[in-house]
Amino acid sequence: MTRALHALPDEKTLRGLLAELGHEARAQRFEVAPNPCVGAAVLAGGREIARGFHTVWGGPHAEVEALDAAARSGVPREDWDTLVITLEPCSSHGKTPPCTDRVLADGIRRVVVGELDPDPRHRGAGLELLRERGVEVVLLNVATPLSEVAPHFLAWTDPDRRRRPRPWVVAKWAQTRSGQLVPPEDFGEGRWISGPESLREVHRLRGRVDAIVTGVGTVLADDPRFTVRPPGDPSRPPRRVVLDSVLRTPPDARLFAPPGPGEGGGEVVILHQAGQGSARAPALEAAGARLVSVRCNEQDHVELRSVLSWLWDQGARRVLVEAGPTLLSRFLETRFVDQLRVYTGNVSGGRGDSMAEWLGRLDLRERLYREVADDSVLEAFLKSTR
Ligand SMILES: NC(=O)c1ccc[n+]([C@@H]2O[C@H](COP(=O)([O-])OP(=O)(O)OC[C@H]3O[C@@H](n4cnc5c(N)ncnc54)[C@H](OP(=O)(O)O)[C@@H]3O)[C@@H](O)[C@H]2O)c1
């Protein structure tokens, strides 16, 4: 496809556009992490005709969203000439195909980029590939610095972290106003601390992670299923991982029941200490559990570093911890939590350990408070890298 290449808007205009795209992209930071927040725009004859953003982890990248929006704009494809992107396009397969393929397939002849990929394995590779294929590349370096647009992505691609890789950990819990995870006795059997709208959000979140990690304490107390149902995507349900050092999980736990109609339920894996609870192993395997022994120690029961290494080796890149105060506290102590989502319901009092003290002393970054019906929600990144 050959098409005219129009004059480029001046650098000040392009920097202004990139800054706007970067600002808008940041609004999705808690949805896309550990991916970077990215925005893109398609220009035709120097005029912006469409924008697109990366809005969901594992979902289409900003370039693809912008090119799809340009297709819907009604402006003839022959008139599109320039793609403006806050970050260098990817050129390798991840959850989605490489964006450079799409740029080339759509016949884009020029890309303007606001920042290079910080990962040394990819840095400059996308731009080089486009140049080789005859695309004009304009790098307005640090027009949209990642330190401002997506600092979490710098932590994710940090060489120290890549040396001993582990998945991005999102810790989520629901608490009463006093920070307790279990409602008061008189609250009413089967009622949740957070409301139905929050629960819908949790299903969406479960559909966007590779694994859900919990402790055997939660399995014994609540008999949860950890399934995904709409509005979450039940088609690719996350693996359900129980940390249970001595195999206390009951073989008739609801985790092993087939998911209901329209629901998704991932493989159930129990991570335990070798040689412990062996008599109970056959019944659990017969119920459908995969048993994997990992390193354990007195303080850690099932050692969290080994859990995360195992998850990484299984291909998990974003995992959700939905556990009680014992395991949550251990995850926070060991600084393996990257991101928090805390629902505070309209409930006073409660039982068990409070997480309030944790919230007071954590080094929270990029924090956001929002409301969902009667619940308030805290979203934050933590300084977890080590
Ligand atoms: N509101 C919420 O969001 C929410 C969410 C989940 C649970 N809950 C509530 O929390 C309560 C259960 O609390 P919990 O603290 O007992 O549950 P938990 O934190 O889910 O499970 C704790 C158990 O996990 C095992 N474990 C394995 N490795 C561990 C490690 N490295 N560090 C710590 N624990 C490890 C330990 O048992 P072993 O030593 O036997 O391995 C430990 O006793 C229930 O009442 C439930 O309703 C609330």
PDB file of N, CA and C in Angstrom, residues 57-127:
ATOM      1  N   TRP A  57      -4.723  -5.257  31.063  1.00  0.00           N
ATOM      2  CA  TRP A  57      -3.562  -6.148  31.001  1.00  0.00           C
ATOM      3  C   TRP A  57      -3.929  -7.375  30.151  1.00  0.00           C
ATOM      4  N   GLY A  58      -3.061  -7.704  29.203  1.00  0.00           N
ATOM      5  CA  GLY A  58      -3.337  -8.850  28.330  1.00  0.00           C
ATOM      6  C   GLY A  58      -4.192  -8.474  27.135  1.00  0.00           C
ATOM      7  N   GLY A  59      -4.745  -7.245  27.128  1.00  0.00           N
ATOM      8  CA  GLY A  59      -5.618  -6.812  26.027  1.00  0.00           C
ATOM      9  C   GLY A  59      -4.824  -6.095  24.948  1.00  0.00           C
ATOM     10  N   PRO A  60      -5.529  -5.596  23.907  1.00  0.00           N
ATOM     11  CA  PRO A  60      -4.831  -4.961  22.786  1.00  0.00           C
ATOM     12  C   PRO A  60      -3.986  -3.768  23.239  1.00  0.00           C
ATOM     13  N   HIS A  61      -2.872  -3.578  22.548  1.00  0.00           N
ATOM     14  CA  HIS A  61      -2.003  -2.451  22.860  1.00  0.00           C
ATOM     15  C   HIS A  61      -2.570  -1.167  22.247  1.00  0.00           C
ATOM     16  N   ALA A  62      -2.021  -0.036  22.685  1.00  0.00           N
ATOM     17  CA  ALA A  62      -2.564   1.270  22.277  1.00  0.00           C
ATOM     18  C   ALA A  62      -2.525   1.460  20.753  1.00  0.00           C
ATOM     19  N   GLU A  63      -1.438   0.993  20.116  1.00  0.00           N
ATOM     20  CA  GLU A  63      -1.303   1.166  18.666  1.00  0.00           C
ATOM     21  C   GLU A  63      -2.473   0.509  17.941  1.00  0.00           C
ATOM     22  N   VAL A  64      -2.799  -0.713  18.391  1.00  0.00           N
ATOM     23  CA  VAL A  64      -3.878  -1.480  17.762  1.00  0.00           C
ATOM     24  C   VAL A  64      -5.220  -0.785  18.007  1.00  0.00           C
ATOM     25  N   GLU A  65      -5.418  -0.302  19.234  1.00  0.00           N
ATOM     26  CA  GLU A  65      -6.670   0.412  19.551  1.00  0.00           C
ATOM     27  C   GLU A  65      -6.801   1.661  18.692  1.00  0.00           C
ATOM     28  N   ALA A  66      -5.685   2.389  18.519  1.00  0.00           N
ATOM     29  CA  ALA A  66      -5.731   3.636  17.729  1.00  0.00           C
ATOM     30  C   ALA A  66      -6.003   3.314  16.254  1.00  0.00           C
ATOM     31  N   LEU A  67      -5.372   2.285  15.730  1.00  0.00           N
ATOM     32  CA  LEU A  67      -5.583   1.927  14.317  1.00  0.00           C
ATOM     33  C   LEU A  67      -7.009   1.408  14.106  1.00  0.00           C
ATOM     34  N   ASP A  68      -7.543   0.664  15.083  1.00  0.00           N
ATOM     35  CA  ASP A  68      -8.946   0.222  14.993  1.00  0.00           C
ATOM     36  C   ASP A  68      -9.885   1.436  15.007  1.00  0.00           C
ATOM     37  N   ALA A  69      -9.567   2.406  15.884  1.00  0.00           N
ATOM     38  CA  ALA A  69     -10.415   3.607  15.966  1.00  0.00           C
ATOM     39  C   ALA A  69     -10.320   4.406  14.670  1.00  0.00           C
ATOM     40  N   ALA A  70      -9.140   4.442  14.057  1.00  0.00           N
ATOM     41  CA  ALA A  70      -8.984   5.150  12.773  1.00  0.00           C
ATOM     42  C   ALA A  70      -9.844   4.481  11.702  1.00  0.00           C
ATOM     43  N   ALA A  71      -9.911   3.139  11.741  1.00  0.00           N
ATOM     44  CA  ALA A  71     -10.727   2.410  10.761  1.00  0.00           C
ATOM     45  C   ALA A  71     -12.203   2.779  10.928  1.00  0.00           C
ATOM     46  N   ARG A  72     -12.590   3.036  12.199  1.00  0.00           N
ATOM     47  CA  ARG A  72     -13.999   3.378  12.448  1.00  0.00           C
ATOM     48  C   ARG A  72     -14.301   4.839  12.143  1.00  0.00           C
ATOM     49  N   SER A  73     -13.235   5.665  11.980  1.00  0.00           N
ATOM     50  CA  SER A  73     -13.434   7.119  11.829  1.00  0.00           C
ATOM     51  C   SER A  73     -14.034   7.493  10.479  1.00  0.00           C
ATOM     52  N   GLY A  74     -13.937   6.610   9.528  1.00  0.00           N
ATOM     53  CA  GLY A  74     -14.465   6.915   8.184  1.00  0.00           C
ATOM     54  C   GLY A  74     -13.443   7.591   7.294  1.00  0.00           C
ATOM     55  N   VAL A  75     -12.314   8.015   7.868  1.00  0.00           N
ATOM     56  CA  VAL A  75     -11.262   8.629   7.040  1.00  0.00           C
ATOM     57  C   VAL A  75     -10.608   7.506   6.225  1.00  0.00           C
ATOM     58  N   PRO A  76     -10.520   7.680   4.889  1.00  0.00           N
ATOM     59  CA  PRO A  76      -9.982   6.593   4.073  1.00  0.00           C
ATOM     60  C   PRO A  76      -8.568   6.206   4.514  1.00  0.00           C
ATOM     61  N   ARG A  77      -8.314   4.921   4.528  1.00  0.00           N
ATOM     62  CA  ARG A  77      -7.038   4.356   4.963  1.00  0.00           C
ATOM     63  C   ARG A  77      -5.852   4.980   4.210  1.00  0.00           C
ATOM     64  N   GLU A  78      -6.060   5.311   2.927  1.00  0.00           N
ATOM     65  CA  GLU A  78      -4.957   5.874   2.127  1.00  0.00           C
ATOM     66  C   GLU A  78      -4.482   7.207   2.715  1.00  0.00           C
ATOM     67  N   ASP A  79      -5.337   7.862   3.499  1.00  0.00           N
ATOM     68  CA  ASP A  79      -4.957   9.173   4.037  1.00  0.00           C
ATOM     69  C   ASP A  79      -4.204   9.082   5.371  1.00  0.00           C
ATOM     70  N   TRP A  80      -4.227   7.919   6.032  1.00  0.00           N
ATOM     71  CA  TRP A  80      -3.499   7.810   7.313  1.00  0.00           C
ATOM     72  C   TRP A  80      -2.012   7.799   6.968  1.00  0.00           C
ATOM     73  N   ASP A  81      -1.248   8.607   7.650  1.00  0.00           N
ATOM     74  CA  ASP A  81       0.179   8.530   7.344  1.00  0.00           C
ATOM     75  C   ASP A  81       1.070   8.348   8.567  1.00  0.00           C
ATOM     76  N   THR A  82       0.636   8.885   9.726  1.00  0.00           N
ATOM     77  CA  THR A  82       1.557   8.897  10.860  1.00  0.00           C
ATOM     78  C   THR A  82       0.878   8.303  12.094  1.00  0.00           C
ATOM     79  N   LEU A  83       1.661   7.513  12.829  1.00  0.00           N
ATOM     80  CA  LEU A  83       1.195   7.000  14.114  1.00  0.00           C
ATOM     81  C   LEU A  83       2.073   7.625  15.197  1.00  0.00           C
ATOM     82  N   VAL A  84       1.425   8.284  16.153  1.00  0.00           N
ATOM     83  CA  VAL A  84       2.161   8.904  17.267  1.00  0.00           C
ATOM     84  C   VAL A  84       1.967   7.995  18.492  1.00  0.00           C
ATOM     85  N   ILE A  85       3.058   7.584  19.141  1.00  0.00           N
ATOM     86  CA  ILE A  85       2.962   6.617  20.256  1.00  0.00           C
ATOM     87  C   ILE A  85       3.841   7.098  21.408  1.00  0.00           C
ATOM     88  N   THR A  86       3.321   6.968  22.615  1.00  0.00           N
ATOM     89  CA  THR A  86       4.105   7.444  23.771  1.00  0.00           C
ATOM     90  C   THR A  86       5.310   6.552  24.046  1.00  0.00           C
ATOM     91  N   LEU A  87       5.241   5.259  23.636  1.00  0.00           N
ATOM     92  CA  LEU A  87       6.344   4.318  23.892  1.00  0.00           C
ATOM     93  C   LEU A  87       6.616   3.512  22.624  1.00  0.00           C
ATOM     94  N   GLU A  88       7.878   3.232  22.401  1.00  0.00           N
ATOM     95  CA  GLU A  88       8.284   2.404  21.258  1.00  0.00           C
ATOM     96  C   GLU A  88       7.379   1.165  21.107  1.00  0.00           C
ATOM     97  N   PRO A  89       6.902   0.854  19.890  1.00  0.00           N
ATOM     98  CA  PRO A  89       6.028  -0.315  19.740  1.00  0.00           C
ATOM     99  C   PRO A  89       6.787  -1.624  19.979  1.00  0.00           C
ATOM    100  N   CYS A  90       6.059  -2.631  20.474  1.00  0.00           N
ATOM    101  CA  CYS A  90       6.712  -3.920  20.735  1.00  0.00           C
ATOM    102  C   CYS A  90       6.927  -4.657  19.413  1.00  0.00           C
ATOM    103  N   SER A  91       7.974  -5.480  19.381  1.00  0.00           N
ATOM    104  CA  SER A  91       8.274  -6.224  18.153  1.00  0.00           C
ATOM    105  C   SER A  91       8.371  -7.709  18.432  1.00  0.00           C
ATOM    106  N   SER A  92       7.907  -8.125  19.649  1.00  0.00           N
ATOM    107  CA  SER A  92       7.971  -9.553  19.976  1.00  0.00           C
ATOM    108  C   SER A  92       6.597 -10.024  20.447  1.00  0.00           C
ATOM    109  N   HIS A  93       6.413 -11.338  20.398  1.00  0.00           N
ATOM    110  CA  HIS A  93       5.137 -11.919  20.826  1.00  0.00           C
ATOM    111  C   HIS A  93       5.043 -11.929  22.338  1.00  0.00           C
ATOM    112  N   GLY A  94       3.935 -11.417  22.876  1.00  0.00           N
ATOM    113  CA  GLY A  94       3.653 -11.535  24.300  1.00  0.00           C
ATOM    114  C   GLY A  94       2.264 -12.121  24.401  1.00  0.00           C
ATOM    115  N   LYS A  95       1.384 -11.462  25.167  1.00  0.00           N
ATOM    116  CA  LYS A  95      -0.014 -11.906  25.215  1.00  0.00           C
ATOM    117  C   LYS A  95      -0.700 -11.603  23.888  1.00  0.00           C
ATOM    118  N   THR A  96      -0.152 -10.634  23.147  1.00  0.00           N
ATOM    119  CA  THR A  96      -0.730 -10.243  21.853  1.00  0.00           C
ATOM    120  C   THR A  96       0.393 -10.264  20.806  1.00  0.00           C
ATOM    121  N   PRO A  97       0.025 -10.264  19.496  1.00  0.00           N
ATOM    122  CA  PRO A  97       1.075 -10.258  18.466  1.00  0.00           C
ATOM    123  C   PRO A  97       1.848  -8.933  18.477  1.00  0.00           C
ATOM    124  N   PRO A  98       3.038  -8.889  17.860  1.00  0.00           N
ATOM    125  CA  PRO A  98       3.834  -7.652  17.893  1.00  0.00           C
ATOM    126  C   PRO A  98       3.109  -6.485  17.218  1.00  0.00           C
ATOM    127  N   CYS A  99       3.171  -5.318  17.852  1.00  0.00           N
ATOM    128  CA  CYS A  99       2.502  -4.140  17.282  1.00  0.00           C
ATOM    129  C   CYS A  99       3.155  -3.710  15.974  1.00  0.00           C
ATOM    130  N   THR A 100       4.470  -3.970  15.848  1.00  0.00           N
ATOM    131  CA  THR A 100       5.137  -3.567  14.597  1.00  0.00           C
ATOM    132  C   THR A 100       4.476  -4.267  13.396  1.00  0.00           C
ATOM    133  N   ASP A 101       4.011  -5.504  13.576  1.00  0.00           N
ATOM    134  CA  ASP A 101       3.314  -6.224  12.483  1.00  0.00           C
ATOM    135  C   ASP A 101       2.095  -5.427  12.033  1.00  0.00           C
ATOM    136  N   ARG A 102       1.352  -4.946  13.028  1.00  0.00           N
ATOM    137  CA  ARG A 102       0.104  -4.246  12.704  1.00  0.00           C
ATOM    138  C   ARG A 102       0.396  -2.901  12.026  1.00  0.00           C
ATOM    139  N   VAL A 103       1.434  -2.204  12.514  1.00  0.00           N
ATOM    140  CA  VAL A 103       1.814  -0.912  11.917  1.00  0.00           C
ATOM    141  C   VAL A 103       2.153  -1.122  10.434  1.00  0.00           C
ATOM    142  N   LEU A 104       2.912  -2.171  10.169  1.00  0.00           N
ATOM    143  CA  LEU A 104       3.310  -2.454   8.779  1.00  0.00           C
ATOM    144  C   LEU A 104       2.103  -2.909   7.959  1.00  0.00           C
ATOM    145  N   ALA A 105       1.269  -3.761   8.541  1.00  0.00           N
ATOM    146  CA  ALA A 105       0.104  -4.276   7.799  1.00  0.00           C
ATOM    147  C   ALA A 105      -0.834  -3.141   7.409  1.00  0.00           C
ATOM    148  N   ASP A 106      -0.917  -2.109   8.259  1.00  0.00           N
ATOM    149  CA  ASP A 106      -1.823  -0.991   7.966  1.00  0.00           C
ATOM    150  C   ASP A 106      -1.164   0.068   7.084  1.00  0.00           C
ATOM    151  N   GLY A 107       0.061  -0.185   6.652  1.00  0.00           N
ATOM    152  CA  GLY A 107       0.730   0.712   5.708  1.00  0.00           C
ATOM    153  C   GLY A 107       1.116   2.061   6.282  1.00  0.00           C
ATOM    154  N   ILE A 108       1.303   2.122   7.602  1.00  0.00           N
ATOM    155  CA  ILE A 108       1.731   3.385   8.224  1.00  0.00           C
ATOM    156  C   ILE A 108       3.160   3.696   7.762  1.00  0.00           C
ATOM    157  N   ARG A 109       3.394   4.926   7.325  1.00  0.00           N
ATOM    158  CA  ARG A 109       4.716   5.232   6.762  1.00  0.00           C
ATOM    159  C   ARG A 109       5.617   6.001   7.709  1.00  0.00           C
ATOM    160  N   ARG A 110       5.013   6.494   8.818  1.00  0.00           N
ATOM    161  CA  ARG A 110       5.876   7.246   9.747  1.00  0.00           C
ATOM    162  C   ARG A 110       5.373   7.022  11.180  1.00  0.00           C
ATOM    163  N   VAL A 111       6.286   6.792  12.102  1.00  0.00           N
ATOM    164  CA  VAL A 111       5.894   6.735  13.520  1.00  0.00           C
ATOM    165  C   VAL A 111       6.683   7.788  14.299  1.00  0.00           C
ATOM    166  N   VAL A 112       5.973   8.416  15.227  1.00  0.00           N
ATOM    167  CA  VAL A 112       6.602   9.379  16.129  1.00  0.00           C
ATOM    168  C   VAL A 112       6.507   8.773  17.530  1.00  0.00           C
ATOM    169  N   VAL A 113       7.642   8.653  18.198  1.00  0.00           N
ATOM    170  CA  VAL A 113       7.690   7.921  19.466  1.00  0.00           C
ATOM    171  C   VAL A 113       8.219   8.826  20.578  1.00  0.00           C
ATOM    172  N   GLY A 114       7.576   8.739  21.763  1.00  0.00           N
ATOM    173  CA  GLY A 114       7.958   9.628  22.867  1.00  0.00           C
ATOM    174  C   GLY A 114       8.964   9.040  23.834  1.00  0.00           C
ATOM    175  N   GLU A 115       9.215   7.735  23.771  1.00  0.00           N
ATOM    176  CA  GLU A 115      10.166   7.127  24.718  1.00  0.00           C
ATOM    177  C   GLU A 115      10.555   5.731  24.225  1.00  0.00           C
ATOM    178  N   LEU A 116      11.793   5.332  24.488  1.00  0.00           N
ATOM    179  CA  LEU A 116      12.253   3.989  24.116  1.00  0.00           C
ATOM    180  C   LEU A 116      11.845   2.966  25.173  1.00  0.00           C
ATOM    181  N   ASP A 117      11.709   1.705  24.736  1.00  0.00           N
ATOM    182  CA  ASP A 117      11.442   0.617  25.677  1.00  0.00           C
ATOM    183  C   ASP A 117      12.629   0.511  26.649  1.00  0.00           C
ATOM    184  N   PRO A 118      12.375   0.506  27.970  1.00  0.00           N
ATOM    185  CA  PRO A 118      13.508   0.474  28.912  1.00  0.00           C
ATOM    186  C   PRO A 118      14.160  -0.904  29.029  1.00  0.00           C
ATOM    187  N   ASP A 119      13.466  -1.955  28.571  1.00  0.00           N
ATOM    188  CA  ASP A 119      14.005  -3.308  28.714  1.00  0.00           C
ATOM    189  C   ASP A 119      15.161  -3.490  27.737  1.00  0.00           C
ATOM    190  N   PRO A 120      16.377  -3.757  28.261  1.00  0.00           N
ATOM    191  CA  PRO A 120      17.547  -3.854  27.368  1.00  0.00           C
ATOM    192  C   PRO A 120      17.380  -4.892  26.266  1.00  0.00           C
ATOM    193  N   ARG A 121      16.522  -5.910  26.505  1.00  0.00           N
ATOM    194  CA  ARG A 121      16.329  -6.946  25.469  1.00  0.00           C
ATOM    195  C   ARG A 121      15.515  -6.410  24.293  1.00  0.00           C
ATOM    196  N   HIS A 122      14.759  -5.346  24.503  1.00  0.00           N
ATOM    197  CA  HIS A 122      13.880  -4.831  23.442  1.00  0.00           C
ATOM    198  C   HIS A 122      14.220  -3.418  23.006  1.00  0.00           C
ATOM    199  N   ARG A 123      15.024  -2.730  23.805  1.00  0.00           N
ATOM    200  CA  ARG A 123      15.266  -1.302  23.593  1.00  0.00           C
ATOM    201  C   ARG A 123      15.715  -1.021  22.163  1.00  0.00           C
ATOM    202  N   GLY A 124      14.953  -0.254  21.435  1.00  0.00           N
ATOM    203  CA  GLY A 124      15.314   0.145  20.069  1.00  0.00           C
ATOM    204  C   GLY A 124      14.943  -0.883  19.014  1.00  0.00           C
ATOM    205  N   ALA A 125      14.597  -2.114  19.424  1.00  0.00           N
ATOM    206  CA  ALA A 125      14.373  -3.191  18.435  1.00  0.00           C
ATOM    207  C   ALA A 125      13.151  -2.903  17.559  1.00  0.00           C
ATOM    208  N   GLY A 126      12.086  -2.396  18.162  1.00  0.00           N
ATOM    209  CA  GLY A 126      10.862  -2.110  17.402  1.00  0.00           C
ATOM    210  C   GLY A 126      11.106  -1.023  16.364  1.00  0.00           C
ATOM    211  N   LEU A 127      11.851  -0.003  16.775  1.00  0.00           N
ATOM    212  CA  LEU A 127      12.118   1.118  15.854  1.00  0.00           C
ATOM    213  C   LEU A 127      13.038   0.663  14.726  1.00  0.00           C
TER     214      LEU A 127
END
